[in-house]
JSON list of C-alpha atoms in Angstrom, two decimals:
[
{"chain": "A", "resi": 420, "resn": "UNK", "atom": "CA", "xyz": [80.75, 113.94, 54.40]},
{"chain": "A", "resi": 421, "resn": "UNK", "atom": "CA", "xyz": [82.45, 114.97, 57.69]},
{"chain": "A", "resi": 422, "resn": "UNK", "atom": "CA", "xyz": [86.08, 114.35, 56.86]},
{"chain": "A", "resi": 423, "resn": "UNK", "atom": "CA", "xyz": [87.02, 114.71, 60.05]},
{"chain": "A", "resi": 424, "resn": "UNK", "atom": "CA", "xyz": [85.08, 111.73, 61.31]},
{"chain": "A", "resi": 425, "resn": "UNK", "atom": "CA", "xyz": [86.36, 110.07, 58.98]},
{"chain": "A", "resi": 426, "resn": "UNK", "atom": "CA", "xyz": [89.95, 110.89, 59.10]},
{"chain": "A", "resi": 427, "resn": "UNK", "atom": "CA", "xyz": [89.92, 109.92, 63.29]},
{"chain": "A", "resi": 428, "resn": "UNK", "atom": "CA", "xyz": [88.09, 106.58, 61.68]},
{"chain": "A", "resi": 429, "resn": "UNK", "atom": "CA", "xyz": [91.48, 105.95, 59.87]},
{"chain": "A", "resi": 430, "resn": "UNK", "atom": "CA", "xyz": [93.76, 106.89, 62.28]},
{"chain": "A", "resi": 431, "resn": "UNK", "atom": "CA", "xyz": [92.41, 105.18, 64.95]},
{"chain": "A", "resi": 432, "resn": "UNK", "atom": "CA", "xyz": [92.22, 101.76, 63.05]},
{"chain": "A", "resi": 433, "resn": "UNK", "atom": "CA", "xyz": [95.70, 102.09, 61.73]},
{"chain": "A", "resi": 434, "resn": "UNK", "atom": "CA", "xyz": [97.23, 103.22, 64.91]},
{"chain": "A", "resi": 435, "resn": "UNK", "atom": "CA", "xyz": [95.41, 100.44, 66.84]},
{"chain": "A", "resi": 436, "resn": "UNK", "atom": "CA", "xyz": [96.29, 97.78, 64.23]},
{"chain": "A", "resi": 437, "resn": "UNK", "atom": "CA", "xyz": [100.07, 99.03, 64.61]},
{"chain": "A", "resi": 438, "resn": "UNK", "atom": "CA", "xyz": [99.88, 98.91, 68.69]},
{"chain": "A", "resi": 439, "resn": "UNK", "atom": "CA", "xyz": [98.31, 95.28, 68.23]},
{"chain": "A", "resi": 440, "resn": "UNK", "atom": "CA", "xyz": [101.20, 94.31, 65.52]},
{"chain": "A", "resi": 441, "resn": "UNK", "atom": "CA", "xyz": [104.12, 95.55, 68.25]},
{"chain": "A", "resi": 442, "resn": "UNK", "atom": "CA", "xyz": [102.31, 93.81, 71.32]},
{"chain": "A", "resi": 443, "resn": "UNK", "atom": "CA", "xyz": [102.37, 90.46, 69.36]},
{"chain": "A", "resi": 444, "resn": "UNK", "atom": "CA", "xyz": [105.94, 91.10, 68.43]},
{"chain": "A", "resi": 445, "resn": "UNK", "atom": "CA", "xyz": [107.35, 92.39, 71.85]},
{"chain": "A", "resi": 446, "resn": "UNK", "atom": "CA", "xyz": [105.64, 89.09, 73.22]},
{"chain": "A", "resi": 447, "resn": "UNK", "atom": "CA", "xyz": [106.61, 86.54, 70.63]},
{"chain": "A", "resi": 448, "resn": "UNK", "atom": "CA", "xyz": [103.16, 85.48, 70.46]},
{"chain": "A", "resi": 449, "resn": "UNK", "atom": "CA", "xyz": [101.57, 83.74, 67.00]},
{"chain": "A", "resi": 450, "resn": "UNK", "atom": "CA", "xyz": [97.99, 85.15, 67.13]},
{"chain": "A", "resi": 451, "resn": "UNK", "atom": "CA", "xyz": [96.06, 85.45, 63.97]},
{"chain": "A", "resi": 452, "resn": "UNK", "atom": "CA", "xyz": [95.92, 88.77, 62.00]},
{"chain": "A", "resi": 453, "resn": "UNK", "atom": "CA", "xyz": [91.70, 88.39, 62.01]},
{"chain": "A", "resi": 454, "resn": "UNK", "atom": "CA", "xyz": [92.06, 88.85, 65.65]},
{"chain": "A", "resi": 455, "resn": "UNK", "atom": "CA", "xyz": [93.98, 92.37, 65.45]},
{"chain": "A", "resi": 456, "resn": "UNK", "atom": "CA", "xyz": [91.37, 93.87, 62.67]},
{"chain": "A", "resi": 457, "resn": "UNK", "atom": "CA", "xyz": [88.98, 92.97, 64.80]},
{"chain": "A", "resi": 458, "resn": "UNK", "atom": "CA", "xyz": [90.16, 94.56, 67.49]},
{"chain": "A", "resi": 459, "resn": "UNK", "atom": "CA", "xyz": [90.85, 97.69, 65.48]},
{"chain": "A", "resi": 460, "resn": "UNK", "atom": "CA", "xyz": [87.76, 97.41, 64.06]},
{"chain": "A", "resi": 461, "resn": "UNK", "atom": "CA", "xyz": [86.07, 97.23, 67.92]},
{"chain": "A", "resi": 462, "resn": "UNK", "atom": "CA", "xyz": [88.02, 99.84, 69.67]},
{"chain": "A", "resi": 463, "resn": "UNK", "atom": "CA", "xyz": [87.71, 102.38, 66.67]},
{"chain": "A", "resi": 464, "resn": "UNK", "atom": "CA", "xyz": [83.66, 102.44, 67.19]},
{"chain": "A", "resi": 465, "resn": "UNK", "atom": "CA", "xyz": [84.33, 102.74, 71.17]},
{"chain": "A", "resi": 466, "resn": "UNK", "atom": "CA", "xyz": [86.46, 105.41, 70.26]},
{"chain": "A", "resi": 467, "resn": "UNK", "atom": "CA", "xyz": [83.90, 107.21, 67.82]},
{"chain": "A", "resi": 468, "resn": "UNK", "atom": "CA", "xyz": [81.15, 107.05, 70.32]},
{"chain": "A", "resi": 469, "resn": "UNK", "atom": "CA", "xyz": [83.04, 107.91, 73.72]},
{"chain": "A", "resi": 470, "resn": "UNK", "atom": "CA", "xyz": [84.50, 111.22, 70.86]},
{"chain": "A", "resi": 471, "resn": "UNK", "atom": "CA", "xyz": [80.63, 112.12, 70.47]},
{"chain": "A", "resi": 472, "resn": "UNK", "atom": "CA", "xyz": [79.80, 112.04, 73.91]},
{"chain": "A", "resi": 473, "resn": "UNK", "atom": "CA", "xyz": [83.07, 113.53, 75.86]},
{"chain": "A", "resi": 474, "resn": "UNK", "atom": "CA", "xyz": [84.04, 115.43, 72.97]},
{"chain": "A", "resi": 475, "resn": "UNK", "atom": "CA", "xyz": [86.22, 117.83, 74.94]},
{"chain": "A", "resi": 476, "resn": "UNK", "atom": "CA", "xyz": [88.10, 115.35, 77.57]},
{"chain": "A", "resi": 477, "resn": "UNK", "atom": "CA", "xyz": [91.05, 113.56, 75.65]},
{"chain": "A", "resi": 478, "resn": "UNK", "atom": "CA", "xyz": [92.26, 111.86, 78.61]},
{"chain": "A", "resi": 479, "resn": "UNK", "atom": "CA", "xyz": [89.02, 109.83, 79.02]},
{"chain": "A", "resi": 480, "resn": "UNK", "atom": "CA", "xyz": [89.12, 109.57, 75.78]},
{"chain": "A", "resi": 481, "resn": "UNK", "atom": "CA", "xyz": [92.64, 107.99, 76.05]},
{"chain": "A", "resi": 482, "resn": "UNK", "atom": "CA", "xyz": [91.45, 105.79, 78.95]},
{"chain": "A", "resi": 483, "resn": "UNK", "atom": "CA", "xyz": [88.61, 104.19, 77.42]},
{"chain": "A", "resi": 484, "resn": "UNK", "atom": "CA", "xyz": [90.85, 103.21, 74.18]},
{"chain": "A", "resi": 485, "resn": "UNK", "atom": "CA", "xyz": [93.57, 101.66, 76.54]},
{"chain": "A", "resi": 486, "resn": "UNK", "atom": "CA", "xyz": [90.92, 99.81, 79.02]},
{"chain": "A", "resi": 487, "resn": "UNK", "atom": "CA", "xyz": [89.36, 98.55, 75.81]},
{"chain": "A", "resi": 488, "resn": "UNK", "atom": "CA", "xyz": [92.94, 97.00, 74.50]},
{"chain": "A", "resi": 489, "resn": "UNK", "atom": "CA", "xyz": [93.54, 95.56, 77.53]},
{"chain": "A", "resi": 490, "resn": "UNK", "atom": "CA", "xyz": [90.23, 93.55, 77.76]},
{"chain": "A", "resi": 491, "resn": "UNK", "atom": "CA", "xyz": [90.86, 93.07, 73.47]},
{"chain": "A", "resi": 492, "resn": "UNK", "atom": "CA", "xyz": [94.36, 91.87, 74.09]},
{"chain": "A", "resi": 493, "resn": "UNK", "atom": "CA", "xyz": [93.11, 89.47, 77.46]},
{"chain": "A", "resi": 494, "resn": "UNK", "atom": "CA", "xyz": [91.35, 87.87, 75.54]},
{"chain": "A", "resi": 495, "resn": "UNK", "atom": "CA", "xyz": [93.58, 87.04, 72.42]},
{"chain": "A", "resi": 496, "resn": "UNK", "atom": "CA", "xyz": [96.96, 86.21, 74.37]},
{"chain": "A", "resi": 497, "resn": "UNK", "atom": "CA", "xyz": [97.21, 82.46, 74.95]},
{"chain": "A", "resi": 498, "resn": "UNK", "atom": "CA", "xyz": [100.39, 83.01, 77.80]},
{"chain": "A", "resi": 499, "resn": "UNK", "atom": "CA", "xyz": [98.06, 84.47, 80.55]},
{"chain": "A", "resi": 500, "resn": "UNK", "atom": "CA", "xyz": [100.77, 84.66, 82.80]},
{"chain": "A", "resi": 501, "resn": "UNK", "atom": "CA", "xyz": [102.48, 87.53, 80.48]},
{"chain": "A", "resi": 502, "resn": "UNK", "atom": "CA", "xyz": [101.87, 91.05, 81.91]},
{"chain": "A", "resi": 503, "resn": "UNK", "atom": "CA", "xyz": [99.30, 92.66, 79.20]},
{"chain": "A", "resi": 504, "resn": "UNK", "atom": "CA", "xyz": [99.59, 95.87, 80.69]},
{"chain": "A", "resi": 505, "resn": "UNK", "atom": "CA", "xyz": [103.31, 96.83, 81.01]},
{"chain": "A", "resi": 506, "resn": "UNK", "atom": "CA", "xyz": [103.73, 95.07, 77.17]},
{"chain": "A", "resi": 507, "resn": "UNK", "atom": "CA", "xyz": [100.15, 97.32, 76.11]},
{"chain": "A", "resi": 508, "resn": "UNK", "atom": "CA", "xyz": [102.34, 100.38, 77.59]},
{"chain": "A", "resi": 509, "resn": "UNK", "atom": "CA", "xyz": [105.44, 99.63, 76.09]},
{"chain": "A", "resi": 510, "resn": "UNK", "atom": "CA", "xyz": [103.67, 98.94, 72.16]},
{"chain": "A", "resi": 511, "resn": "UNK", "atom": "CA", "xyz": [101.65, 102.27, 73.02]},
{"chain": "A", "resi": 512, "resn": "UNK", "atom": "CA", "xyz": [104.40, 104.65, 73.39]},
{"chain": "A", "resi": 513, "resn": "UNK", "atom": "CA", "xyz": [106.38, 102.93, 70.66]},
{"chain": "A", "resi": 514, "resn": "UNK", "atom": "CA", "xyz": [103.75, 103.39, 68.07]},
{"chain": "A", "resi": 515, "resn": "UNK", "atom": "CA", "xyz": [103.00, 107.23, 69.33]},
{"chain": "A", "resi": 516, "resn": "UNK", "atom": "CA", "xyz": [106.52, 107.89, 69.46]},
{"chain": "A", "resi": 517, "resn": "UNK", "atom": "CA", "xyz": [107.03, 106.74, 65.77]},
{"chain": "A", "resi": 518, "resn": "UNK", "atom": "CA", "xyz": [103.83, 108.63, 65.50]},
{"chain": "A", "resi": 519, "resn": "UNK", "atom": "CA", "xyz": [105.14, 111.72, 66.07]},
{"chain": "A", "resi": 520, "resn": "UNK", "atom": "CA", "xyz": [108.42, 111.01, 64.41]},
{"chain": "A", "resi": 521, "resn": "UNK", "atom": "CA", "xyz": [106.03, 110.66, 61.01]},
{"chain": "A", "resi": 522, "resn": "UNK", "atom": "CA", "xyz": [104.67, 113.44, 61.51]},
{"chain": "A", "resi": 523, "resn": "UNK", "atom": "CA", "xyz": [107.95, 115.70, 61.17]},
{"chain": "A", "resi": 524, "resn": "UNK", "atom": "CA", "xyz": [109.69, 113.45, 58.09]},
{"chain": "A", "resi": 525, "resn": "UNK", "atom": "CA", "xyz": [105.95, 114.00, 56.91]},
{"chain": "A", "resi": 526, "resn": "UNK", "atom": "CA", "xyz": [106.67, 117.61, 56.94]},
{"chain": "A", "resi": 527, "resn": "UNK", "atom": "CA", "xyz": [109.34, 117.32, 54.14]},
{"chain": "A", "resi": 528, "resn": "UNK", "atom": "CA", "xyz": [107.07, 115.94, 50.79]},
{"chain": "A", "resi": 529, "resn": "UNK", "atom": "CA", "xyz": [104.07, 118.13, 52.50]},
{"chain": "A", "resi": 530, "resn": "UNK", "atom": "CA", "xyz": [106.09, 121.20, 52.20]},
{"chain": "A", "resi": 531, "resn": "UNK", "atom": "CA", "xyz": [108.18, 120.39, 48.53]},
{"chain": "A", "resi": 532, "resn": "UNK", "atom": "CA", "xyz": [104.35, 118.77, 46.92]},
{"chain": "A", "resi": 533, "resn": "UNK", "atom": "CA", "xyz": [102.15, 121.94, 49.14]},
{"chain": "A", "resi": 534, "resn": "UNK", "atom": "CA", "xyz": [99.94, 119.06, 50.51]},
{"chain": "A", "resi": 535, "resn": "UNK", "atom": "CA", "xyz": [97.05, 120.50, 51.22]},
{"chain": "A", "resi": 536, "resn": "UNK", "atom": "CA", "xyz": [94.64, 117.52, 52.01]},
{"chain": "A", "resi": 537, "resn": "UNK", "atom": "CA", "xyz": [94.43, 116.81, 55.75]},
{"chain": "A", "resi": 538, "resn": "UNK", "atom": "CA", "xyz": [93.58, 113.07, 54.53]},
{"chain": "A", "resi": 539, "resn": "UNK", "atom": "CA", "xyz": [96.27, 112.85, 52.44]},
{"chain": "A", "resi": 540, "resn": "UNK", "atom": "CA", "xyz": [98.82, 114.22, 54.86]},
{"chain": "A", "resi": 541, "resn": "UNK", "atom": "CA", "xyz": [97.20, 111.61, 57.36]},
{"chain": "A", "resi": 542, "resn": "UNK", "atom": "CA", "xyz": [97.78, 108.92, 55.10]},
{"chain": "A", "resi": 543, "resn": "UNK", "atom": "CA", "xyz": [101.22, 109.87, 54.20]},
{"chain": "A", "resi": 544, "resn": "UNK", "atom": "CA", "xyz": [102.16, 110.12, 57.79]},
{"chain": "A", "resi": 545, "resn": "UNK", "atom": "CA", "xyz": [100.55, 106.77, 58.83]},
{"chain": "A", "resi": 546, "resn": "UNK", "atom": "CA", "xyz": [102.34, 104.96, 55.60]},
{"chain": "A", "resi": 547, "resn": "UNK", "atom": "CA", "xyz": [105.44, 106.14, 57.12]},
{"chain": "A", "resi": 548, "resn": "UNK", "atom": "CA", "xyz": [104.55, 104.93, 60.36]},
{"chain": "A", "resi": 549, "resn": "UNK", "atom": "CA", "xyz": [104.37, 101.99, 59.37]},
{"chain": "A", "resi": 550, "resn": "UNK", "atom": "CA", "xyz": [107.77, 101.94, 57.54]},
{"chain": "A", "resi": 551, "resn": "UNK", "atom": "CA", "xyz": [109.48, 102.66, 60.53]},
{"chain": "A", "resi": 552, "resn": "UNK", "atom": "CA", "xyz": [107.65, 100.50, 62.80]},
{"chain": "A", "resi": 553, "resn": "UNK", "atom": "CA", "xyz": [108.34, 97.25, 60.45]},
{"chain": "A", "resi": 554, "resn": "UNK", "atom": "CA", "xyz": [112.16, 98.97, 60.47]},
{"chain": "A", "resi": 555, "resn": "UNK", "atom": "CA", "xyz": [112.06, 98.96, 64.47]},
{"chain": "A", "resi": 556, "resn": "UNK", "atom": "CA", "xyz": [109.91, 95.07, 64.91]},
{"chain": "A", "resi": 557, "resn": "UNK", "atom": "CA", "xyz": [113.06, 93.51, 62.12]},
{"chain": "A", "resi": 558, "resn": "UNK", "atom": "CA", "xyz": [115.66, 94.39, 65.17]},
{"chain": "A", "resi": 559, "resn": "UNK", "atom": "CA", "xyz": [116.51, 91.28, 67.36]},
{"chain": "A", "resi": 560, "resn": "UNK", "atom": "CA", "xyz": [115.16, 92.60, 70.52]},
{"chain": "A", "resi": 561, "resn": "UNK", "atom": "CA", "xyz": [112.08, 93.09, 69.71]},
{"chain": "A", "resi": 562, "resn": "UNK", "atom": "CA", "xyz": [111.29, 90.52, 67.00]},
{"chain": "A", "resi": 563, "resn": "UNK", "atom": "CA", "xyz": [112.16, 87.40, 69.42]},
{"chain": "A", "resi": 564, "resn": "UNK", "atom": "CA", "xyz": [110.10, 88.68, 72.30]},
{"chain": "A", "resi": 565, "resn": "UNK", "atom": "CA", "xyz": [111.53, 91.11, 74.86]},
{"chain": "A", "resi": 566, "resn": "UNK", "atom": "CA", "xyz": [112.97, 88.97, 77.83]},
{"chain": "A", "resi": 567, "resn": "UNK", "atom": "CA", "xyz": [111.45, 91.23, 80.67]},
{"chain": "A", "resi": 568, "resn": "UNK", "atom": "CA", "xyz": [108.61, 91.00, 80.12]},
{"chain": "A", "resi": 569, "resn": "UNK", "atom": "CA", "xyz": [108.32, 86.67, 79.91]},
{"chain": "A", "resi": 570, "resn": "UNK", "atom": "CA", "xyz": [109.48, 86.81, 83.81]},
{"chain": "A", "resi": 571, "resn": "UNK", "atom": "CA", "xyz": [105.44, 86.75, 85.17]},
{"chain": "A", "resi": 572, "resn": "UNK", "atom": "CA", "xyz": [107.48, 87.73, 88.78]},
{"chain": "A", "resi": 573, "resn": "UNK", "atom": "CA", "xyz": [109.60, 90.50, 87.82]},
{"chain": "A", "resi": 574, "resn": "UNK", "atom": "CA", "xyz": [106.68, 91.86, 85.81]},
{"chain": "A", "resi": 575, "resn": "UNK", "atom": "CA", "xyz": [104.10, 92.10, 88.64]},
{"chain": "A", "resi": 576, "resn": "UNK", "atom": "CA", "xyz": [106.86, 94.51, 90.86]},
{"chain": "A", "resi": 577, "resn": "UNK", "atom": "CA", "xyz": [107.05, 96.19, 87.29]},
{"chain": "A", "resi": 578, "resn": "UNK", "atom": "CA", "xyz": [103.47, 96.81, 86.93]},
{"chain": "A", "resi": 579, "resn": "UNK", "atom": "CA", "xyz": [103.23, 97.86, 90.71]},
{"chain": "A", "resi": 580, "resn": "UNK", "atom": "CA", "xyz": [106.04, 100.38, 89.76]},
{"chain": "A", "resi": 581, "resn": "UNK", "atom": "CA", "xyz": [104.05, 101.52, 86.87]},
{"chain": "A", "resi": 582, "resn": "UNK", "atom": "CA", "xyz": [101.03, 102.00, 88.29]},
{"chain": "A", "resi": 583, "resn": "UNK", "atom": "CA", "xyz": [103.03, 104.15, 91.55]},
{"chain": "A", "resi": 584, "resn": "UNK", "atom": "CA", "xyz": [104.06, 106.80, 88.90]},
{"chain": "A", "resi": 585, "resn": "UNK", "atom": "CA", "xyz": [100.70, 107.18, 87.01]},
{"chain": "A", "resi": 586, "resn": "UNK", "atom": "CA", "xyz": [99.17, 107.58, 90.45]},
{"chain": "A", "resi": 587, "resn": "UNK", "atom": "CA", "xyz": [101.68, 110.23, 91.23]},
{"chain": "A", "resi": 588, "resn": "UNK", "atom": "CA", "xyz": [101.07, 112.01, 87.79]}
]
């Protein structure tokens, strides 16, 4: 079997079911947990198909896995007036940045135990992932909603802001 395949299969759910646990959590909103393995579930097979036919262009890659959450988390939000985008950004870079974060505490047991195993190192990293990400959703900011992003008016000059610096970059 191609372990790669199937370790991108794994991180891709995990990650996504992670970014759709932080949305519902930065938003206060009570959504069922079917609804977020679904969507893990739905954007992992985008992702595996766009991945075999753009193998070499991450950023698409990247685009087609964030247009896909949007339209995943339109869809399962019952406030429409909240500003999926900005709150999809913000639960995005928290999970990558606690992402990467694994990745280095990941180096310590890989280096004492001479991990070998990408899969196991995967694992390791995403189980600590998720450690710090229930850590980070326990704090009071984040686990009763943040209040920017309930304002529907302040949010649209937000998003316009937003959307000024990724045309820029």
């Amino acid at each position: 079997m191609n372990y790669e395949i199937l370790n991108t299969i794994i991180k891709i759910f995990i990650i996504n079911l992670m970014i759709y646990t932080c949305f519902t959590k930065i938003n206060e909103e009570r959504t069922r947990k079917i609804y977020g393995v679904f969507e893990a579930i739905t954007i992992t097979v985008v992702y595996i198909l766009v991945k075999r036919k753009i193998s070499d262009n991450i950023i698409i890659r990247m685009f087609f896995t964030y247009a896909m959450q949007i339209l995943m988390l339109r869809r399962s939000i019952k406030d429409k007036n909240k500003s999926i985008i900005v709150s999809n950004l913000i639960s995005n870079a928290l999970v990558y940045t606690i992402f990467c974060i694994s990745l280095f505490i990941e180096l310590i047991p890989k280096i004492v135990f001479n991990i070998q195993h990408n899969i196991i190192n995967m694992i390791l990293t995403l189980i600590i992932a998720e450690i710090i990400l229930r850590i980070i959703l326990k704090t009071k900011k984040v686990k009763y909603g943040i209040d920017f992003l309930k304002n529907p008016i302040g949010n649209s000059y937000l998003c316009v802001i937003l959307l000024e610096i990724s045309a820029m970059v």
